[in-house]
Amino acid sequence: MIMKYHHFRYSPVALTVLFALSHSYGAATENKKIEENNDLAVLDEVIVTESHYAHERQNEVTGLGKVVKNYHEMSKNQILGIRDLTRYDPGISVVEQGRGASSGYAIRGVDKNRVSLLVDGLPQAQHYHTLGSDANGGAINEIEYENIRSIELSKGASSAEYGSGALGGAIGFRTKDAQDIIKEGQHWGLDSKTSYASKNSHFLQSIAAAGEAGGFEALVIATHRHGKETKIHSEANKLKHNIRRITGFENRYDLYPNSAQNAPGGSFFIVEDTCPTLDCTPRARVKLNRDNFPVRTFPEYTPEERKQLEQIPYRTEQLSAQEYTGKDRIAPNPLDYKSNSVFMKFGYHFNSSHYLGAILEDTKQRYDIRDMQTPAYYTKDDINLSLRNYVYEGDNILDGLVFKPRIPYGLRYSHVKFFDERHHKRRLGFTYKYKPENNRWLDSIKLSADKQDIELYSRLHRLHCSDYPVVDKNCRPTLDKSWSMYRTERNNYQEKHRVIHLEFDKALNAGQGVFKQTHKLNLGLGFDRFNSLMDHGDMTAQYTKGGYTSYRGSGRLDNPYIYRRDPRSIETVSLCNNTHGDILNCEPRKIKGDSHFVSFRDLVISEYVDLGLGVRFDQHRFKSDDPWTLSRTYRNWSWNGGITLKPTEFVSLSYRISNGFRVPAFYELYGKRDHIGLKDNEYVQRAQRSHQLEPEKSTNHEIGVSFKGQFGYLDVSYFRNNYKNMIATACKRIIQKSHCFYNYHNIQDVALNGINLVAKFDLHGILSMLPDGFYSSVAYNRVKVKERKLTDSRLDSVNDPILDAIQPARYVLGFGYDHPEEKWGIGITTTYSKAKNADEVAGTRHHGIHRVDLGGKLTGSWYTHDITGYINYKNYTLRGGIYNVTNRKYSTWESVRQSGVNAVNQDRGSNYTRFA
């Protein structure tokens, strides 16, 4: 008989049941061997290994609100990055940062820092919002998915499992081990993955190698990515834009009615430096274009006058969608994206009980983007700026038009804005695992210590130094380019964590018969010493100072002004002002502190009832040397409870209740600082001393029913989430009514409910005449706002809660075929999204009667069809997909909400078709 080795991965519950069945079967077989000593049957060997992947009921018994993805599933669904992860999971979406990066996830109506992100239990960088800064980054560090083994997406309050920030949910990542790469029956493994996505020219190359020998094991993963901006629908590129830009004209002739032919127009001049003998033909001063110029009917214009007349109106030019710059731009901003990651794990098994491991990670990401909504030219809308000079040299008369605000610049140069984002994550960690041979008291102990440094760097470049229409990011003011200008600003956010985790696990059996139960106990201890630093600075401007000085002449054609060129110099101006506390302050914003937690969890598994209880205590201490930054200790209890009733093998009823909390973010502790210019005012000082921020709180109630059997499974749940003490900006009037204390306050409450449905059907199990491997799937999520209100009527200049984080109701329908041995497969997925509810993104600003909304930018309903497939041949797998097969035009709410009042870097363009 051929011996077959089948490697199954069972959950701990399945292992318990399997052990009981195997034990009973073994006893019966042994008794039968005593009675009969013939007809011996040899069975295939079955090797059972416990799953080291995460699963929905790993931390609580109901599985309500949980979505778990392992690496195999991520590969099958062609998940290449953060925006692909939740493609087919309604109710979870990505928060766009607006400059190529992201600012976290949105779950159950909240987003950013209200959805916790952890990798192997390590908190990732917070979203840090520098209000008023042109260089505001606001991104989080994105996680390299090729380093990830499994992901748990927990919807609903989850602080008992994930701590602070799990207000509306949490996302927990677990990194790969050597065993994920080592091939079955071997001591080594090598994986190479190459992928390309045409939607954004995204190329990925990842190589993973692992091996084990003599108790040692090692894993190395190297990943490189590069890509561009996401393309818009091809029809959008056919759009043409008309612009009317300032070109200026030489005012040599008087063209007004009743003037004589070729009569001198404006003032005339000679620049001595270009004409030392002063016998050159005088030049006329340059003037701005204008509309509706009064035309002279008699005498007729001469050819020279007509040429000047044609130059008076603003020049109309037609540009393609890709060339156009301005608020009506339909094409996306050009983006250059690169990422490099090296991930390593090493370990040594001293024996079956002791293991010591180390982990190293170095991940860098780069986003270079040009803001094409900034017009590269100037129009009549710009002429309200102060204009000076009017004198020029050479043939470019725009040298005679110079805007002279605090930092002057000339109209001859392209107006260009670039943003650079640089993300860098470094991690060093050690892990010790102990599994005693005699597990009477403990099954396992895990101790980990990690050092994690994350740097999020963003820089603004504003340039006026290359002749229009040339764009040169590297140009700078030079002495030969009068009134050229360069301005920059930098935000460098650093977040450091020193984390120690200790976990104890024990499984206990109790009771007999129908009362037999298994307790899975977990005790967790954790400590985190953290530092937050926002280094805001490099606010400088540099320009080439030009100009001319007149020393004689009256400006007539026969007696022109005689100018001498002023000495050229490159001036540098610092825009920082540390006497103020607002965005002009360039002093480092330092906050340090520590947190620790104690958690306990008991999952009770029995034949008809499963019970779960989790409780956790967290303490956070924040300290700063800055008296205007809040220094405070926060103590919070969090808990969750669940029960699952299993009256039959095919039906289960579940209920889950949990709470969540979020301590104030680092930028909220720092404060808004608009009032700090009044720091010597005793009323402001009194208001500052009394200012406090409380943690945000949430509760989650969820009830569900699950059906499972040969047909597949169907899970339906109803949830209600309540959010209290949500932090928003508001103005607090102090005793002197002329002063306003504008800062962050606990002021918003929100309540919402919704429905979630997930199902997958084995069509062969339903109808045996169909070949094994056919399946269909359904997913649906809807969230509805029940209540939103402001809790303190004494605060002014505050908005009603704007719920743009709620994803419109969405359906995802799937149908496909997977070969029973996974040799090949193909599937089609249809996604249908309802329109965004206008009531969710509108509200009142409570400062007089002033309506606040998203400028009317909503999305209509849309649908797409995607086809994906794969082929496995020996050690090779080829996967492919065609997304939006019918090439429909649509815009997702996740993209359009970048134009909203809560956006990280608000898109102020008028044409949101660019999000198609």
Coordinates of C-alpha atoms in Angstrom, one line a residue, residues 333-713:
N333 CA -1.0 64.2 -9.3
P334 CA 2.2 62.6 -10.7
L335 CA 3.7 60.2 -8.1
D336 CA 7.0 58.3 -7.9
Y337 CA 6.9 55.6 -5.2
K338 CA 9.6 53.3 -4.0
S339 CA 9.9 50.8 -1.1
N340 CA 12.7 48.6 0.1
S341 CA 12.4 46.2 3.0
V342 CA 14.7 43.6 4.6
F343 CA 13.2 41.3 7.2
M344 CA 15.2 38.7 9.2
K345 CA 14.4 36.2 11.9
F346 CA 16.9 33.9 13.5
G347 CA 16.3 31.3 16.2
Y348 CA 17.8 28.4 18.1
H349 CA 15.9 25.5 19.7
F350 CA 18.0 24.4 22.7
N351 CA 15.6 21.5 23.1
S352 CA 11.9 20.8 22.8
S353 CA 11.2 23.2 25.7
H354 CA 13.4 26.2 25.1
Y355 CA 13.7 28.6 22.1
L356 CA 15.5 31.9 21.7
G357 CA 14.9 34.0 18.6
A358 CA 15.8 37.4 17.2
I359 CA 14.1 39.6 14.6
L360 CA 15.5 42.5 12.6
E361 CA 13.6 44.7 10.1
D362 CA 14.6 47.7 8.0
T363 CA 11.9 49.2 5.8
K364 CA 12.1 52.4 3.8
Q365 CA 9.4 54.0 1.7
R366 CA 9.5 57.1 -0.6
Y367 CA 6.7 59.1 -2.1
D368 CA 7.6 62.0 -4.4
I369 CA 4.6 63.9 -5.7
R370 CA 3.9 67.1 -7.6
D371 CA 0.9 69.1 -6.6
M372 CA -0.7 69.8 -10.0
Q373 CA -3.6 71.7 -8.5
T374 CA -1.1 74.5 -8.0
P375 CA -1.3 76.5 -11.3
A376 CA 2.2 76.7 -12.9
Y377 CA 1.1 80.0 -14.5
Y378 CA -0.6 83.2 -13.3
T379 CA -4.0 84.5 -14.1
K380 CA -6.0 87.7 -13.4
D381 CA -7.0 86.1 -10.1
D382 CA -3.4 86.6 -8.9
I383 CA -3.2 90.3 -9.7
N384 CA -4.5 91.3 -6.3
L385 CA -1.0 90.7 -5.1
S386 CA 1.3 93.7 -5.0
L387 CA 3.1 94.2 -8.3
R388 CA 6.4 96.1 -8.6
N389 CA 9.3 96.7 -11.0
Y390 CA 7.9 97.0 -14.6
V391 CA 11.6 97.3 -15.8
Y392 CA 13.2 94.4 -17.6
E393 CA 16.2 93.4 -19.7
G394 CA 16.3 91.3 -22.8
D395 CA 13.3 90.0 -24.6
N396 CA 11.3 88.4 -21.8
I397 CA 9.1 91.3 -20.7
L398 CA 7.8 89.2 -17.8
D399 CA 11.0 90.2 -16.0
G400 CA 9.1 93.5 -15.5
L401 CA 6.3 91.9 -13.5
V402 CA 7.2 90.9 -10.0
F403 CA 5.0 90.0 -7.1
K404 CA 6.3 91.6 -3.9
P405 CA 4.8 90.2 -0.8
R406 CA 7.2 89.4 2.0
I407 CA 9.0 87.0 -0.3
P408 CA 9.0 88.4 -3.8
Y409 CA 9.0 86.4 -7.0
G410 CA 8.8 87.0 -10.7
L411 CA 6.0 86.1 -13.1
R412 CA 8.4 84.7 -15.7
Y413 CA 8.9 81.6 -13.6
S414 CA 6.8 78.5 -13.3
H415 CA 5.0 78.2 -10.0
V416 CA 5.6 74.7 -8.8
K417 CA 4.9 72.7 -5.6
F418 CA 6.4 69.4 -4.7
F419 CA 6.0 67.1 -1.6
D420 CA 8.6 64.6 -0.5
E421 CA 7.6 61.8 1.9
R422 CA 10.3 59.5 3.5
H423 CA 9.3 56.7 5.8
H424 CA 11.8 54.6 7.7
K425 CA 11.0 51.8 10.2
R426 CA 13.7 50.0 12.1
R427 CA 13.0 47.1 14.5
L428 CA 15.2 44.9 16.7
G429 CA 13.7 42.3 18.9
F430 CA 14.3 39.1 20.9
T431 CA 11.9 36.3 21.8
Y432 CA 12.1 33.5 24.3
K433 CA 9.6 30.7 24.4
Y434 CA 9.3 28.0 27.0
K435 CA 7.1 24.9 26.8
P436 CA 7.6 22.7 29.9
E437 CA 7.6 19.0 29.4
N438 CA 5.4 18.7 32.5
N439 CA 2.7 21.2 31.7
R440 CA 0.8 20.7 34.9
W441 CA 0.8 24.4 35.7
L442 CA 1.7 26.0 32.4
D443 CA 1.5 25.1 28.7
S444 CA 3.8 27.9 27.5
I445 CA 5.5 31.1 28.4
K446 CA 6.5 33.7 25.8
L447 CA 8.8 36.7 26.6
S448 CA 9.6 39.3 24.0
A449 CA 11.6 42.5 24.0
D450 CA 11.5 44.9 21.0
K451 CA 13.1 48.2 20.0
Q452 CA 11.2 50.0 17.3
D453 CA 12.1 53.4 15.7
I454 CA 9.8 54.9 13.1
E455 CA 10.6 58.2 11.2
L456 CA 8.0 59.9 9.0
Y457 CA 9.6 62.8 7.1
S458 CA 7.8 65.2 4.9
R459 CA 9.1 68.2 3.0
L460 CA 7.5 71.0 0.9
H461 CA 9.2 72.5 -2.1
R462 CA 7.7 75.7 -3.6
L463 CA 9.7 76.9 -6.6
H464 CA 9.7 80.0 -8.8
C465 CA 13.0 79.6 -10.6
S466 CA 12.5 77.9 -14.0
D467 CA 11.0 79.8 -17.0
Y468 CA 7.4 78.8 -17.8
P469 CA 6.5 76.2 -18.9
V470 CA 9.7 74.4 -17.8
V471 CA 9.4 72.5 -14.5
D472 CA 12.7 71.7 -12.7
K473 CA 12.5 70.4 -9.1
N474 CA 16.2 71.0 -8.6
C475 CA 16.3 74.6 -9.7
R476 CA 17.3 77.2 -7.1
P477 CA 17.6 81.0 -7.1
T478 CA 20.8 82.2 -8.8
L479 CA 22.3 85.6 -9.5
D480 CA 21.4 85.4 -13.2
K481 CA 17.7 84.9 -12.4
S482 CA 16.3 88.0 -10.9
W483 CA 13.4 87.5 -8.5
S484 CA 13.6 83.7 -8.7
M485 CA 12.5 82.1 -5.4
Y486 CA 12.5 78.9 -3.5
R487 CA 10.7 78.1 -0.3
T488 CA 10.7 75.0 1.8
E489 CA 9.3 73.6 5.0
R490 CA 9.9 70.3 6.8
N491 CA 8.1 68.1 9.3
N492 CA 10.1 65.2 10.7
Y493 CA 8.0 63.0 13.0
Q494 CA 9.7 60.3 15.1
E495 CA 8.1 57.7 17.3
K496 CA 10.2 55.3 19.4
H497 CA 9.0 52.3 21.4
R498 CA 10.8 50.0 23.8
V499 CA 8.4 47.2 24.5
I500 CA 8.4 44.1 26.7
H501 CA 5.7 41.5 26.6
L502 CA 5.2 38.5 28.8
E503 CA 2.5 35.9 28.1
F504 CA 1.4 32.7 30.0
D505 CA -0.9 30.2 28.4
K506 CA -2.7 27.2 30.0
A507 CA -5.5 24.9 28.8
L508 CA -7.6 23.0 31.4
N509 CA -10.2 20.4 31.1
A510 CA -13.1 20.2 33.5
G511 CA -16.5 18.5 33.9
Q512 CA -17.8 15.3 32.3
G513 CA -20.3 14.3 29.7
V514 CA -22.3 17.2 28.3
F515 CA -20.7 19.4 31.0
K516 CA -17.2 18.7 29.8
Q517 CA -15.4 21.9 29.0
T518 CA -12.0 23.2 28.0
H519 CA -10.6 26.4 29.5
K520 CA -8.0 28.3 27.5
L521 CA -6.4 30.7 29.9
N522 CA -4.1 33.6 29.0
L523 CA -2.3 36.1 31.2
G524 CA -0.5 39.0 29.6
L525 CA 1.8 41.6 30.9
G526 CA 3.3 44.5 28.9
F527 CA 5.5 47.6 29.3
D528 CA 6.2 50.3 26.7
R529 CA 8.5 53.2 27.0
F530 CA 7.9 55.7 24.2
N531 CA 9.1 59.0 22.8
S532 CA 7.4 61.2 20.4
L533 CA 9.2 64.0 18.6
M534 CA 7.8 66.4 16.0
D535 CA 10.7 68.4 14.5
H536 CA 9.0 71.1 12.6
G537 CA 11.4 73.5 10.9
D538 CA 13.5 74.5 7.9
M539 CA 10.9 77.1 7.2
T540 CA 13.0 79.2 5.0
A541 CA 12.7 81.1 1.8
Q542 CA 15.5 82.1 -0.6
Y543 CA 15.2 84.6 -3.5
T544 CA 17.4 86.6 -5.9
K545 CA 17.0 90.2 -5.1
G546 CA 16.9 92.3 -8.2
G547 CA 15.6 95.8 -9.0
Y548 CA 16.8 99.0 -10.6
T549 CA 17.4 102.6 -9.5
S550 CA 16.5 105.6 -11.7
Y551 CA 18.9 108.5 -11.6
R552 CA 17.6 110.7 -14.4
G553 CA 15.0 111.2 -17.1
S554 CA 11.3 111.8 -17.1
G555 CA 10.0 108.7 -18.8
R556 CA 9.1 110.3 -22.1
L557 CA 10.2 108.6 -25.3
D558 CA 12.6 111.5 -26.0
N559 CA 13.8 111.7 -22.3
P560 CA 13.5 108.1 -21.0
Y561 CA 14.3 107.1 -17.4
I562 CA 17.9 105.9 -17.0
Y563 CA 18.2 103.0 -14.7
R564 CA 21.2 101.3 -13.1
R565 CA 20.9 97.7 -12.1
D566 CA 20.9 97.3 -8.3
P567 CA 23.5 94.8 -7.0
R568 CA 22.2 91.2 -7.3
S569 CA 22.1 89.2 -4.1
I570 CA 20.6 86.0 -2.9
E571 CA 18.6 86.6 0.2
T572 CA 17.6 84.0 2.8
V573 CA 14.6 84.6 5.1
S574 CA 13.7 82.4 8.0
L575 CA 10.0 82.1 8.5
C576 CA 10.2 80.6 12.0
N577 CA 9.1 82.7 15.0
N578 CA 9.6 80.8 18.2
T579 CA 8.0 83.7 20.2
H580 CA 4.7 82.4 18.9
G581 CA 3.2 79.0 19.6
D582 CA 1.4 78.5 16.4
I583 CA 2.7 76.9 13.2
L584 CA 5.5 79.5 13.0
N585 CA 7.1 78.0 16.1
C586 CA 9.9 75.7 15.1
E587 CA 10.9 74.4 18.5
P588 CA 10.8 70.6 18.7
R589 CA 7.7 69.1 20.2
K590 CA 8.8 66.4 22.6
I591 CA 6.6 64.1 24.6
K592 CA 7.8 61.0 26.4
G593 CA 6.3 58.6 28.8
D594 CA 5.5 54.9 29.3
S595 CA 2.5 52.6 29.5
H596 CA 1.9 49.2 31.0
F597 CA -0.9 46.7 31.0
V598 CA -2.2 43.5 32.6
S599 CA -4.7 41.3 30.7
F600 CA -6.5 38.1 31.5
R601 CA -8.6 36.0 29.1
D602 CA -10.6 32.8 29.7
L603 CA -12.2 31.0 26.7
V604 CA -14.5 28.2 27.7
I605 CA -15.3 25.6 25.0
S606 CA -18.0 23.0 25.5
E607 CA -20.4 20.9 23.4
Y608 CA -23.3 23.3 23.5
V609 CA -22.1 26.6 24.9
D610 CA -18.9 28.6 24.5
L611 CA -18.1 31.4 26.9
G612 CA -15.4 34.1 26.7
L613 CA -14.3 36.7 29.1
G614 CA -11.4 39.2 28.7
V615 CA -10.3 42.0 31.0
R616 CA -7.4 44.4 30.7
F617 CA -6.0 47.3 32.7
D618 CA -3.8 50.0 31.0
Q619 CA -1.9 52.9 32.4
H620 CA -0.4 55.6 30.2
R621 CA 1.9 58.4 31.5
F622 CA 2.8 61.4 29.3
K623 CA 5.5 63.9 30.3
S624 CA 6.8 67.0 28.6
D625 CA 9.0 69.9 29.6
D626 CA 6.8 72.2 27.7
P627 CA 4.3 73.8 30.2
W628 CA 1.7 74.1 27.4
T629 CA 1.7 70.4 26.6
L630 CA -0.6 68.2 28.7
S631 CA 1.3 65.9 31.1
R632 CA -1.0 63.4 32.6
T633 CA -1.5 59.8 33.7
Y634 CA -4.5 57.9 32.2
R635 CA -5.9 54.7 33.7
N636 CA -8.4 52.6 31.8
W637 CA -10.2 49.3 32.2
S638 CA -11.3 47.4 29.1
W639 CA -13.2 44.2 28.8
N640 CA -15.1 41.9 26.4
G641 CA -17.5 39.1 26.9
G642 CA -19.0 36.6 24.5
I643 CA -21.3 33.6 24.4
T644 CA -22.1 31.2 21.7
L645 CA -25.0 28.8 21.9
K646 CA -24.8 25.6 19.7
P647 CA -28.1 23.9 19.9
T648 CA -27.2 21.8 16.8
E649 CA -24.1 21.0 14.9
F650 CA -25.3 23.4 12.1
V651 CA -26.6 26.4 13.9
S652 CA -25.0 28.7 16.5
L653 CA -26.2 31.9 18.2
S654 CA -23.7 34.4 19.4
Y655 CA -23.6 37.7 21.4
R656 CA -20.5 39.9 22.0
I657 CA -20.1 42.9 24.2
S658 CA -16.9 44.9 24.4
N659 CA -15.6 48.3 25.1
G660 CA -12.7 50.5 23.8
F661 CA -10.8 53.5 24.7
R662 CA -8.2 55.9 23.2
V663 CA -6.0 58.2 25.2
P664 CA -5.3 61.5 23.5
A665 CA -2.8 61.4 20.5
F666 CA 0.5 63.1 20.8
Y667 CA -0.6 66.1 18.6
E668 CA -3.7 66.5 20.7
L669 CA -1.6 66.6 23.9
Y670 CA 0.5 69.3 22.3
G671 CA -2.6 71.3 21.5
K672 CA -3.8 73.6 18.8
R673 CA -1.8 76.7 20.2
D674 CA -3.8 79.4 18.4
H675 CA -4.2 81.1 21.7
I676 CA -0.5 81.1 22.7
G677 CA 0.2 84.5 21.4
L678 CA -1.8 85.6 24.5
K679 CA 0.3 83.5 26.9
D680 CA 1.0 86.5 29.1
N681 CA -2.7 87.1 29.6
E682 CA -3.8 85.9 33.0
Y683 CA -7.1 84.6 31.7
V684 CA -5.4 82.5 29.1
Q685 CA -3.0 81.1 31.6
R686 CA -5.9 80.2 33.9
A687 CA -7.7 78.5 31.0
Q688 CA -4.6 76.6 30.0
R689 CA -4.0 75.3 33.6
S690 CA -7.5 74.0 33.8
H691 CA -7.6 72.4 30.3
Q692 CA -7.8 68.7 30.4
L693 CA -8.5 65.9 27.9
E694 CA -10.2 62.7 28.8
P695 CA -9.9 59.4 27.0
E696 CA -12.4 58.7 24.3
K697 CA -14.7 55.7 25.1
S698 CA -16.7 53.3 23.1
T699 CA -19.0 50.3 23.6
N700 CA -19.9 47.6 21.1
H701 CA -22.9 45.3 21.2
E702 CA -23.2 42.6 18.5
I703 CA -25.5 39.6 18.0
G704 CA -25.2 37.1 15.3
V705 CA -26.4 33.8 13.9
S706 CA -24.2 31.3 12.0
F707 CA -25.2 28.4 9.8
K708 CA -22.7 25.9 8.6
G709 CA -22.8 22.5 7.0
Q710 CA -22.1 20.7 3.8
F711 CA -23.4 23.7 1.9
G712 CA -20.8 26.0 3.4
Y713 CA -21.4 28.7 5.9

